[in-house]
Steps between C-alpha positions, in 0.01 A plus 500: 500500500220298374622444103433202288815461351514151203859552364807366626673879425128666749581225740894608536385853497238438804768301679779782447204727620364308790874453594630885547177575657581176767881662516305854620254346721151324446249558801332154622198589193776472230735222625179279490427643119838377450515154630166477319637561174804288539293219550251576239711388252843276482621752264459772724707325795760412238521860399517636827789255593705575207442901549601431903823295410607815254401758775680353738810426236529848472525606811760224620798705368395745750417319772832278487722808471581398115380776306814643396685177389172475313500842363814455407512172307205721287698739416757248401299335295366813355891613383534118353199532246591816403841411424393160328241769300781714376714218434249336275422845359857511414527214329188536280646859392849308463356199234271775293 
């Protein structure tokens, strides 16, 4: 995956890229690439860092046995904006 990548939107791409690839396995050959282009650049270790706390975010409703309080409290909060939607859609069609 040799890229030059200047933008900070590239660099979060490459990270996001270099990280699923790391989740499905890099041979000895790529895990060096890797640790190479972390340290190539301090923006590329930050971006790497911020994609691994997200990636492991996700997946900490599943691993702690959460994911249905958590899919529920989004479907909560799905029924509240509607109902906050219609209400204000109400009351515009109430003052015209």
């Amino acid at each position: 995956m040799k890229r030059h990548v200047s933008t900070l939107g590239e660099i979060d791409a490459a990270a996001a890229e270099w990280l699923a690839r790391r989740d499905a396995g890099l041979d000895e050959h790529e895990e060096a690439e890797f640790e190479r282009w972390c340290a190539a650049s301090v923006l590329h270790a930050e971006a790497v860092a911020r994609f691994t706390a997200t990636w492991a975010a996700l997946g900490r409703p599943r691993r702690t046995g959460s994911r249905l309080e958590l899919l529920l409290e989004l479907r909560r909060r799905s029924r509240h904006r509607r109902r906050r939607r219609l209400a204000v859609a109400a009351t515009s069609l109430a003052l015209v």
